[in-house]
GROMACS .gro file of C-alpha atoms in nm:
model
  439
    1MET     CA    1   4.451   1.986   0.039
    2ALA     CA    2   4.205   2.145  -0.203
    3SER     CA    3   4.210   2.523  -0.236
    4PRO     CA    4   3.901   2.730  -0.147
    5ALA     CA    5   3.844   2.790  -0.516
    6SER     CA    6   3.847   2.419  -0.600
    7GLY     CA    7   3.619   2.344  -0.307
    8SER     CA    8   3.381   2.613  -0.421
    9GLY     CA    9   3.384   2.466  -0.771
   10ALA     CA   10   3.297   2.120  -0.639
   11ASP     CA   11   3.012   2.264  -0.433
   12SER     CA   12   2.885   2.452  -0.737
   13ALA     CA   13   2.893   2.135  -0.945
   14LYS     CA   14   2.696   1.949  -0.677
   15ARG     CA   15   2.436   2.226  -0.662
   16SER     CA   16   2.410   2.228  -1.040
   17ARG     CA   17   2.358   1.851  -1.050
   18ALA     CA   18   2.089   1.870  -0.780
   19SER     CA   19   1.915   2.154  -0.964
   20HIS     CA   20   1.926   1.953  -1.286
   21ILE     CA   21   1.755   1.656  -1.118
   22VAL     CA   22   1.482   1.875  -0.968
   23TRP     CA   23   1.428   2.065  -1.298
   24ALA     CA   24   1.406   1.735  -1.490
   25ARG     CA   25   1.130   1.624  -1.255
   26LEU     CA   26   0.939   1.949  -1.300
   27LYS     CA   27   0.943   1.918  -1.681
   28GLU     CA   28   0.780   1.575  -1.670
   29HIS     CA   29   0.409   1.503  -1.722
   30PRO     CA   30   0.209   1.629  -1.419
   31LEU     CA   31   0.120   1.272  -1.319
   32ALA     CA   32   0.487   1.177  -1.337
   33ARG     CA   33   0.567   1.432  -1.067
   34VAL     CA   34   0.370   1.224  -0.820
   35GLY     CA   35   0.603   0.962  -0.681
   36PRO     CA   36   0.559   0.613  -0.534
   37GLY     CA   37   0.375   0.750  -0.232
   38LEU     CA   38   0.044   0.797  -0.416
   39ILE     CA   39   0.035   0.451  -0.573
   40THR     CA   40   0.147   0.291  -0.247
   41GLY     CA   41  -0.128   0.474  -0.061
   42VAL     CA   42  -0.401   0.368  -0.302
   43ALA     CA   43  -0.270   0.009  -0.314
   44ASP     CA   44  -0.318   0.018   0.061
   45ASP     CA   45  -0.694   0.036  -0.006
   46ASP     CA   46  -0.698  -0.277  -0.223
   47PRO     CA   47  -0.999  -0.515  -0.210
   48SER     CA   48  -0.871  -0.666   0.116
   49GLY     CA   49  -0.868  -0.318   0.265
   50ILE     CA   50  -1.215  -0.238   0.133
   51ALA     CA   51  -1.346  -0.566   0.276
   52THR     CA   52  -1.192  -0.496   0.615
   53TYR     CA   53  -1.313  -0.137   0.633
   54SER     CA   54  -1.659  -0.247   0.517
   55GLN     CA   55  -1.673  -0.515   0.786
   56ALA     CA   56  -1.561  -0.262   1.048
   57GLY     CA   57  -1.834  -0.017   0.949
   58ALA     CA   58  -2.106  -0.280   0.915
   59GLN     CA   59  -2.025  -0.453   1.242
   60PHE     CA   60  -1.941  -0.158   1.468
   61GLY     CA   61  -2.104   0.137   1.294
   62LEU     CA   62  -1.936   0.470   1.364
   63ASN     CA   63  -1.734   0.325   1.650
   64MET     CA   64  -1.439   0.220   1.431
   65LEU     CA   65  -1.386   0.560   1.269
   66TRP     CA   66  -1.124   0.644   1.533
   67THR     CA   67  -0.882   0.393   1.381
   68MET     CA   68  -0.817   0.612   1.076
   69PRO     CA   69  -0.697   0.933   1.248
   70LEU     CA   70  -0.471   0.714   1.463
   71ALA     CA   71  -0.346   0.509   1.168
   72PHE     CA   72  -0.255   0.805   0.946
   73PRO     CA   73   0.063   0.933   1.119
   74LEU     CA   74   0.170   0.576   1.196
   75MET     CA   75   0.134   0.449   0.839
   76ALA     CA   76   0.292   0.764   0.695
   77ALA     CA   77   0.589   0.737   0.930
   78VAL     CA   78   0.659   0.373   0.842
   79GLN     CA   79   0.623   0.433   0.468
   80SER     CA   80   0.849   0.740   0.489
   81MET     CA   81   1.115   0.522   0.650
   82CYS     CA   82   1.087   0.269   0.367
   83ALA     CA   83   1.103   0.538   0.097
   84ASN     CA   84   1.407   0.696   0.264
   85ILE     CA   85   1.583   0.360   0.284
   86GLY     CA   86   1.541   0.309  -0.090
   87ARG     CA   87   1.644   0.659  -0.200
   88VAL     CA   88   1.929   0.703   0.046
   89THR     CA   89   2.095   0.365  -0.004
   90GLY     CA   90   1.997   0.296  -0.365
   91LYS     CA   91   1.888  -0.053  -0.260
   92GLY     CA   92   1.553  -0.209  -0.179
   93LEU     CA   93   1.439  -0.318   0.163
   94ALA     CA   94   1.536  -0.684   0.124
   95ALA     CA   95   1.886  -0.595   0.003
   96ASN     CA   96   1.936  -0.372   0.309
   97ILE     CA   97   1.809  -0.641   0.546
   98LYS     CA   98   2.046  -0.887   0.379
   99ALA     CA   99   2.343  -0.657   0.437
  100ALA     CA  100   2.260  -0.558   0.795
  101PHE     CA  101   2.112  -0.871   0.955
  102PRO     CA  102   2.188  -1.244   0.979
  103PRO     CA  103   2.058  -1.458   0.688
  104SER     CA  104   1.792  -1.612   0.912
  105VAL     CA  105   1.625  -1.272   0.954
  106LEU     CA  106   1.606  -1.216   0.578
  107ARG     CA  107   1.475  -1.568   0.516
  108ALA     CA  108   1.204  -1.530   0.781
  109VAL     CA  109   1.096  -1.189   0.650
  110VAL     CA  110   1.082  -1.298   0.285
  111VAL     CA  111   0.898  -1.623   0.360
  112LEU     CA  112   0.639  -1.440   0.571
  113LEU     CA  113   0.598  -1.179   0.299
  114LEU     CA  114   0.548  -1.442   0.027
  115ILE     CA  115   0.286  -1.626   0.235
  116ALA     CA  116   0.093  -1.308   0.319
  117ASN     CA  117   0.114  -1.176  -0.038
  118THR     CA  118  -0.001  -1.504  -0.194
  119LEU     CA  119  -0.308  -1.510   0.031
  120ASN     CA  120  -0.376  -1.145  -0.038
  121ILE     CA  121  -0.339  -1.175  -0.417
  122ALA     CA  122  -0.558  -1.484  -0.425
  123ALA     CA  123  -0.828  -1.310  -0.228
  124ASP     CA  124  -0.801  -0.987  -0.427
  125VAL     CA  125  -0.836  -1.145  -0.772
  126ALA     CA  126  -1.128  -1.357  -0.653
  127ALA     CA  127  -1.300  -1.041  -0.532
  128LEU     CA  128  -1.224  -0.870  -0.863
  129GLY     CA  129  -1.387  -1.159  -1.046
  130GLU     CA  130  -1.694  -1.147  -0.825
  131VAL     CA  131  -1.739  -0.773  -0.862
  132GLY     CA  132  -1.664  -0.801  -1.233
  133GLU     CA  133  -1.958  -1.040  -1.260
  134LEU     CA  134  -2.170  -0.796  -1.064
  135VAL     CA  135  -2.092  -0.511  -1.305
  136THR     CA  136  -2.085  -0.699  -1.640
  137GLY     CA  137  -2.294  -1.011  -1.583
  138ILE     CA  138  -2.006  -1.229  -1.710
  139ASN     CA  139  -1.922  -1.540  -1.506
  140ARG     CA  140  -1.697  -1.453  -1.209
  141HIS     CA  141  -1.444  -1.728  -1.283
  142LEU     CA  142  -1.398  -1.603  -1.638
  143MET     CA  143  -1.369  -1.246  -1.513
  144THR     CA  144  -1.101  -1.354  -1.264
  145VAL     CA  145  -0.902  -1.517  -1.543
  146LEU     CA  146  -0.934  -1.202  -1.754
  147PHE     CA  147  -0.812  -0.981  -1.469
  148VAL     CA  148  -0.518  -1.214  -1.397
  149VAL     CA  149  -0.411  -1.227  -1.763
  150ALA     CA  150  -0.448  -0.851  -1.806
  151THR     CA  151  -0.244  -0.781  -1.493
  152LEU     CA  152   0.035  -1.014  -1.602
  153LEU     CA  153   0.053  -0.879  -1.956
  154LEU     CA  154   0.071  -0.519  -1.832
  155GLN     CA  155   0.347  -0.590  -1.580
  156VAL     CA  156   0.557  -0.811  -1.805
  157PHE     CA  157   0.532  -0.639  -2.143
  158ILE     CA  158   0.484  -0.266  -2.070
  159PRO     CA  159   0.778  -0.070  -1.924
  160TYR     CA  160   0.703   0.060  -1.577
  161HIS     CA  161   0.740   0.428  -1.669
  162ARG     CA  162   0.444   0.385  -1.907
  163TYR     CA  163   0.244   0.139  -1.698
  164VAL     CA  164   0.268   0.360  -1.390
  165VAL     CA  165   0.076   0.641  -1.564
  166TYR     CA  166  -0.228   0.413  -1.590
  167LEU     CA  167  -0.190   0.316  -1.226
  168LYS     CA  168  -0.188   0.683  -1.127
  169TRP     CA  169  -0.510   0.749  -1.319
  170LEU     CA  170  -0.668   0.451  -1.142
  171THR     CA  171  -0.599   0.619  -0.808
  172LEU     CA  172  -0.899   0.841  -0.885
  173SER     CA  173  -1.121   0.539  -0.821
  174LEU     CA  174  -1.087   0.601  -0.447
  175LEU     CA  175  -1.301   0.912  -0.490
  176ALA     CA  176  -1.595   0.679  -0.546
  177TYR     CA  177  -1.622   0.620  -0.172
  178ALA     CA  178  -1.643   0.990  -0.097
  179ALA     CA  179  -1.913   1.020  -0.363
  180VAL     CA  180  -2.121   0.747  -0.194
  181LEU     CA  181  -2.165   0.979   0.106
  182PHE     CA  182  -2.350   1.231  -0.111
  183THR     CA  183  -2.621   0.971  -0.175
  184VAL     CA  184  -2.706   0.893   0.189
  185HIS     CA  185  -2.791   1.075   0.509
  186VAL     CA  186  -2.486   1.123   0.732
  187PRO     CA  187  -2.528   1.238   1.097
  188TRP     CA  188  -2.215   1.450   1.098
  189GLY     CA  189  -2.244   1.544   1.465
  190GLN     CA  190  -2.240   1.176   1.567
  191VAL     CA  191  -1.962   1.110   1.319
  192ALA     CA  192  -1.740   1.375   1.480
  193LEU     CA  193  -1.821   1.249   1.831
  194ARG     CA  194  -1.758   0.879   1.761
  195THR     CA  195  -1.436   0.958   1.575
  196VAL     CA  196  -1.284   1.088   1.899
  197TYR     CA  197  -1.504   0.906   2.154
  198PRO     CA  198  -1.598   0.556   2.033
  199GLN     CA  199  -1.818   0.322   2.235
  200PHE     CA  200  -1.744  -0.050   2.209
  201THR     CA  201  -1.620  -0.340   2.422
  202LEU     CA  202  -1.259  -0.436   2.357
  203ASN     CA  203  -1.312  -0.811   2.334
  204ALA     CA  204  -1.141  -1.063   2.103
  205GLU     CA  205  -1.393  -0.990   1.825
  206ALA     CA  206  -1.328  -0.615   1.833
  207ALA     CA  207  -0.954  -0.675   1.857
  208ALA     CA  208  -0.968  -0.892   1.543
  209VAL     CA  209  -1.132  -0.608   1.352
  210ILE     CA  210  -0.882  -0.352   1.486
  211VAL     CA  211  -0.578  -0.562   1.396
  212GLY     CA  212  -0.741  -0.625   1.057
  213VAL     CA  213  -0.785  -0.251   1.001
  214PHE     CA  214  -0.428  -0.173   1.104
  215GLY     CA  215  -0.303  -0.480   0.918
  216THR     CA  216  -0.451  -0.366   0.590
  217THR     CA  217  -0.342  -0.007   0.655
  218ILE     CA  218   0.018  -0.083   0.756
  219SER     CA  219   0.098  -0.383   0.534
  220PRO     CA  220   0.432  -0.558   0.471
  221TYR     CA  221   0.401  -0.556   0.093
  222LEU     CA  222   0.378  -0.176   0.092
  223PHE     CA  223   0.712  -0.151   0.274
  224PHE     CA  224   0.901  -0.345   0.006
  225TRP     CA  225   0.715  -0.182  -0.283
  226GLN     CA  226   0.782   0.179  -0.188
  227ALA     CA  227   1.151   0.125  -0.107
  228SER     CA  228   1.210  -0.048  -0.441
  229GLU     CA  229   1.007   0.205  -0.639
  230GLU     CA  230   1.228   0.482  -0.507
  231VAL     CA  231   1.523   0.286  -0.644
  232GLU     CA  232   1.345   0.235  -0.979
  233ASP     CA  233   1.269   0.607  -1.004
  234MET     CA  234   1.628   0.696  -0.917
  235GLN     CA  235   1.768   0.460  -1.182
  236ARG     CA  236   1.553   0.623  -1.451
  237SER     CA  237   1.754   0.945  -1.417
  238PRO     CA  238   2.114   0.912  -1.549
  239ASP     CA  239   2.237   1.182  -1.309
  240ALA     CA  240   2.073   1.047  -0.993
  241LYS     CA  241   2.274   0.854  -0.735
  242PRO     CA  242   2.197   0.716  -0.388
  243LEU     CA  243   2.188   1.007  -0.146
  244VAL     CA  244   2.468   0.857   0.064
  245ARG     CA  245   2.688   0.926  -0.242
  246ASP     CA  246   2.521   1.251  -0.356
  247THR     CA  247   2.444   1.462  -0.052
  248ALA     CA  248   2.383   1.775  -0.263
  249ALA     CA  249   2.059   1.624  -0.395
  250ALA     CA  250   1.945   1.516  -0.048
  251ALA     CA  251   1.743   1.822   0.060
  252PRO     CA  252   1.508   1.841  -0.242
  253GLU     CA  253   1.477   1.463  -0.271
  254LEU     CA  254   1.394   1.406   0.096
  255ARG     CA  255   1.148   1.695   0.079
  256ARG     CA  256   0.981   1.532  -0.222
  257ILE     CA  257   0.962   1.197  -0.046
  258ARG     CA  258   0.815   1.357   0.265
  259TRP     CA  259   0.544   1.541   0.071
  260ASP     CA  260   0.470   1.250  -0.163
  261THR     CA  261   0.445   0.990   0.113
  262TRP     CA  262   0.245   1.190   0.365
  263SER     CA  263   0.001   1.319   0.101
  264GLY     CA  264  -0.036   0.970  -0.052
  265MET     CA  265  -0.102   0.815   0.288
  266PHE     CA  266  -0.352   1.091   0.372
  267TYR     CA  267  -0.542   1.021   0.050
  268SER     CA  268  -0.548   0.651   0.138
  269ASP     CA  269  -0.648   0.715   0.498
  270ILE     CA  270  -0.934   0.954   0.423
  271ALA     CA  271  -1.069   0.711   0.161
  272ALA     CA  272  -1.064   0.432   0.419
  273TYR     CA  273  -1.245   0.661   0.663
  274PHE     CA  274  -1.515   0.721   0.400
  275ILE     CA  275  -1.556   0.346   0.341
  276ILE     CA  276  -1.609   0.279   0.712
  277LEU     CA  277  -1.846   0.574   0.731
  278ALA     CA  278  -2.044   0.474   0.420
  279THR     CA  279  -2.102   0.119   0.541
  280ALA     CA  280  -2.173   0.238   0.897
  281VAL     CA  281  -2.456   0.474   0.792
  282THR     CA  282  -2.604   0.221   0.548
  283LEU     CA  283  -2.534  -0.145   0.627
  284HIS     CA  284  -2.499  -0.114   1.006
  285VAL     CA  285  -2.808   0.104   1.038
  286ALA     CA  286  -3.004  -0.152   0.835
  287GLY     CA  287  -2.889  -0.434   1.064
  288ILE     CA  288  -2.646  -0.587   0.811
  289THR     CA  289  -2.345  -0.655   1.032
  290ASP     CA  290  -2.167  -0.942   0.856
  291ILE     CA  291  -2.022  -0.905   0.505
  292ASN     CA  292  -1.974  -1.238   0.326
  293THR     CA  293  -1.917  -1.141  -0.038
  294ALA     CA  294  -1.830  -0.839  -0.246
  295ALA     CA  295  -2.161  -0.876  -0.427
  296GLN     CA  296  -2.346  -0.870  -0.095
  297ALA     CA  297  -2.169  -0.550   0.015
  298ALA     CA  298  -2.254  -0.368  -0.307
  299ASN     CA  299  -2.605  -0.514  -0.343
  300ALA     CA  300  -2.688  -0.420   0.014
  301LEU     CA  301  -2.626  -0.058  -0.077
  302ARG     CA  302  -2.871  -0.065  -0.369
  303PRO     CA  303  -3.199  -0.056  -0.169
  304LEU     CA  304  -3.043   0.161   0.101
  305ALA     CA  305  -2.859   0.423  -0.105
  306GLY     CA  306  -2.971   0.365  -0.464
  307ASN     CA  307  -2.817   0.235  -0.784
  308PHE     CA  308  -2.561   0.515  -0.803
  309ALA     CA  309  -2.403   0.430  -0.467
  310TYR     CA  310  -2.414   0.061  -0.556
  311SER     CA  311  -2.229   0.122  -0.884
  312LEU     CA  312  -1.972   0.352  -0.724
  313PHE     CA  313  -1.891   0.099  -0.455
  314ALA     CA  314  -1.845  -0.183  -0.707
  315LEU     CA  315  -1.640   0.023  -0.952
  316GLY     CA  316  -1.419   0.146  -0.668
  317ILE     CA  317  -1.329  -0.214  -0.582
  318LEU     CA  318  -1.233  -0.281  -0.943
  319GLY     CA  319  -1.021   0.034  -0.972
  320VAL     CA  320  -0.815  -0.015  -0.660
  321GLY     CA  321  -0.793  -0.390  -0.719
  322LEU     CA  322  -0.618  -0.327  -1.050
  323ILE     CA  323  -0.359  -0.126  -0.855
  324GLY     CA  324  -0.333  -0.353  -0.552
  325VAL     CA  325  -0.266  -0.683  -0.732
  326PRO     CA  326   0.039  -0.554  -0.930
  327VAL     CA  327   0.180  -0.394  -0.615
  328LEU     CA  328   0.137  -0.718  -0.419
  329ALA     CA  329   0.303  -0.927  -0.690
  330GLY     CA  330   0.574  -0.669  -0.751
  331SER     CA  331   0.668  -0.637  -0.384
  332ALA     CA  332   0.709  -1.015  -0.353
  333ALA     CA  333   0.927  -1.017  -0.665
  334TYR     CA  334   1.144  -0.731  -0.538
  335ALA     CA  335   1.198  -0.903  -0.202
  336LEU     CA  336   1.287  -1.248  -0.337
  337ALA     CA  337   1.500  -1.115  -0.625
  338GLU     CA  338   1.705  -0.898  -0.389
  339ALA     CA  339   1.742  -1.185  -0.143
  340MET     CA  340   1.861  -1.419  -0.420
  341ASP     CA  341   2.078  -1.159  -0.598
  342TRP     CA  342   1.871  -1.189  -0.916
  343LYS     CA  343   1.836  -0.910  -1.170
  344TRP     CA  344   1.519  -0.718  -1.096
  345GLY     CA  345   1.317  -0.418  -1.203
  346LEU     CA  346   0.993  -0.344  -1.383
  347GLU     CA  347   1.189  -0.143  -1.640
  348ARG     CA  348   1.381  -0.456  -1.743
  349LYS     CA  349   1.259  -0.690  -2.013
  350ALA     CA  350   1.127  -1.026  -1.898
  351THR     CA  351   1.416  -1.204  -2.072
  352ASP     CA  352   1.664  -0.998  -1.866
  353ALA     CA  353   1.502  -1.071  -1.528
  354ARG     CA  354   1.344  -1.414  -1.557
  355GLY     CA  355   1.343  -1.487  -1.183
  356PHE     CA  356   1.191  -1.151  -1.096
  357TYR     CA  357   0.909  -1.181  -1.349
  358GLY     CA  358   0.868  -1.549  -1.263
  359VAL     CA  359   0.778  -1.455  -0.905
  360ILE     CA  360   0.522  -1.205  -1.037
  361ALA     CA  361   0.368  -1.467  -1.266
  362VAL     CA  362   0.351  -1.739  -1.000
  363SER     CA  363   0.210  -1.499  -0.741
  364VAL     CA  364  -0.068  -1.372  -0.964
  365LEU     CA  365  -0.155  -1.714  -1.109
  366ALA     CA  366  -0.185  -1.847  -0.754
  367GLY     CA  367  -0.471  -1.601  -0.719
  368LEU     CA  368  -0.686  -1.829  -0.929
  369VAL     CA  369  -0.679  -2.098  -0.660
  370ILE     CA  370  -0.914  -1.926  -0.416
  371GLN     CA  371  -1.207  -1.958  -0.656
  372TYR     CA  372  -1.210  -2.331  -0.588
  373LEU     CA  373  -1.171  -2.316  -0.210
  374PRO     CA  374  -1.472  -2.339   0.027
  375ILE     CA  375  -1.430  -1.986   0.162
  376THR     CA  376  -1.603  -1.665   0.056
  377PRO     CA  377  -1.375  -1.403  -0.101
  378MET     CA  378  -1.467  -1.128   0.147
  379LYS     CA  379  -1.385  -1.349   0.446
  380ALA     CA  380  -1.056  -1.447   0.286
  381LEU     CA  381  -0.984  -1.079   0.222
  382PHE     CA  382  -1.053  -0.990   0.583
  383TRP     CA  383  -0.835  -1.265   0.729
  384SER     CA  384  -0.551  -1.194   0.488
  385ALA     CA  385  -0.554  -0.840   0.634
  386VAL     CA  386  -0.538  -0.987   0.984
  387ILE     CA  387  -0.239  -1.202   0.883
  388ASN     CA  388  -0.069  -0.894   0.739
  389GLY     CA  389  -0.121  -0.719   1.070
  390VAL     CA  390   0.060  -0.994   1.257
  391VAL     CA  391   0.342  -1.029   1.001
  392ALA     CA  392   0.408  -0.653   0.995
  393VAL     CA  393   0.511  -0.632   1.362
  394PRO     CA  394   0.859  -0.795   1.344
  395LEU     CA  395   0.921  -0.641   1.002
  396MET     CA  396   0.852  -0.291   1.132
  397ALA     CA  397   1.105  -0.344   1.411
  398VAL     CA  398   1.364  -0.439   1.148
  399ILE     CA  399   1.285  -0.126   0.942
  400ILE     CA  400   1.323   0.101   1.245
  401VAL     CA  401   1.661  -0.052   1.325
  402LEU     CA  402   1.774   0.001   0.965
  403VAL     CA  403   1.679   0.371   0.948
  404SER     CA  404   1.847   0.430   1.284
  405ARG     CA  405   2.188   0.296   1.175
  406LYS     CA  406   2.447   0.534   1.036
  407ALA     CA  407   2.619   0.236   0.878
  408VAL     CA  408   2.309   0.202   0.656
  409MET     CA  409   2.178   0.558   0.620
  410GLY     CA  410   2.492   0.765   0.664
  411GLU     CA  411   2.400   1.116   0.777
  412PHE     CA  412   2.036   1.061   0.678
  413THR     CA  413   1.919   0.849   0.969
  414ALA     CA  414   1.553   0.897   1.061
  415SER     CA  415   1.454   1.180   1.293
  416ARG     CA  416   1.350   1.110   1.649
  417PRO     CA  417   0.979   1.192   1.588
  418LEU     CA  418   0.974   0.947   1.295
  419ILE     CA  419   1.137   0.676   1.508
  420VAL     CA  420   0.889   0.735   1.790
  421LEU     CA  421   0.593   0.709   1.552
  422GLY     CA  422   0.741   0.389   1.409
  423TRP     CA  423   0.771   0.227   1.752
  424VAL     CA  424   0.420   0.343   1.846
  425ALA     CA  425   0.287   0.177   1.530
  426THR     CA  426   0.476  -0.143   1.612
  427VAL     CA  427   0.347  -0.151   1.970
  428VAL     CA  428  -0.014  -0.072   1.870
  429MET     CA  429  -0.021  -0.349   1.613
  430GLY     CA  430   0.157  -0.592   1.844
  431LEU     CA  431  -0.090  -0.531   2.127
  432ALA     CA  432  -0.386  -0.564   1.893
  433ALA     CA  433  -0.251  -0.893   1.760
  434VAL     CA  434  -0.198  -1.032   2.108
  435ARG     CA  435  -0.546  -0.921   2.222
  436MET     CA  436  -0.702  -1.090   1.921
  437PHE     CA  437  -0.578  -1.431   2.035
  438VAL     CA  438  -0.651  -1.381   2.406
  439PRO     CA  439  -1.015  -1.458   2.508
   0.00000   0.00000   0.00000
């Protein structure tokens, strides 16, 4: 049995190691102190999210604002669970599902994720091409190709610790939607009232919009991305270990995750609220209730709110799209690579993780296909969000089971309030999905 002195020495060493990790973080570039929560939150407002929020505001006016205050704690709770899974276990979400559930569960989850992500990427890059044409005047198909090539080159050839700095700067593009509100008249009294007391009929059409809003807010690809990014960040520090093996570092790390995730999700949620509000006080008021293309959404703002609002809206789509597409492709690659026991990681060279980068390449290149399909990008964006909403329900149940198991999380199982919020999110999205298909 160890003597008190030796025990004290071990505790001191643990505290020293934890302090070293925290101090190393503080010495980094200010943007580097912001973790995966910020990028995950902004990726949540990718072009599919913007399309869905725009449709909600145009179709229902102020009466869909209530979805954002409700969505915030639910989305933050689920993403916190995913971040905790990655940091505590040192493994991504797919690897944990593989270890804790039958193979059929992992196969179903990964297949559903790949389908949803492929649709979402395809729709997102098509929207980027369309808005790129709107801003530059260059043909949309050429712009789509340029965006796809640029995204691939950045992900494959630039190490993640450098690439992520650019992604973090792009998160500022969400501020464009707050700026739009300074260019139009906003009836703030009505806004406050309808946020807490909406007036609409809960029919199948409204349910489709609600499940679309929640589907783009609480999306499967974000679950895999944030869990794996916590692992990537941990592996960058030579002294960091999974928290199940390094409990001394747990308190500061879990505090960081909590702050990073909840603040990142709040930033995402308030931006989504502004998008619904901006389209409600412009497009809906003008009688424009159906959004068919990205160009239509931005162009409709020009006579109603002026060229500045029109430019902000378009540039915002481009900024968040350049974050959303890499996150979509990366999350699919993480999930399949972990399921197949391939080498993975955005810090690895492409030659060291061919399967991982192959999934990224195929996913992004598949985005070119939607240009040649007889469906408008904005409609495809909206329905991809609806599909995400349906796919997320069983996956969320799996995540809640994982964070509740001591065999997976050790002493760091999720708190009861977090579990309750997770189940509420699952039930809300499940009910919305069912209502959407019931006349």
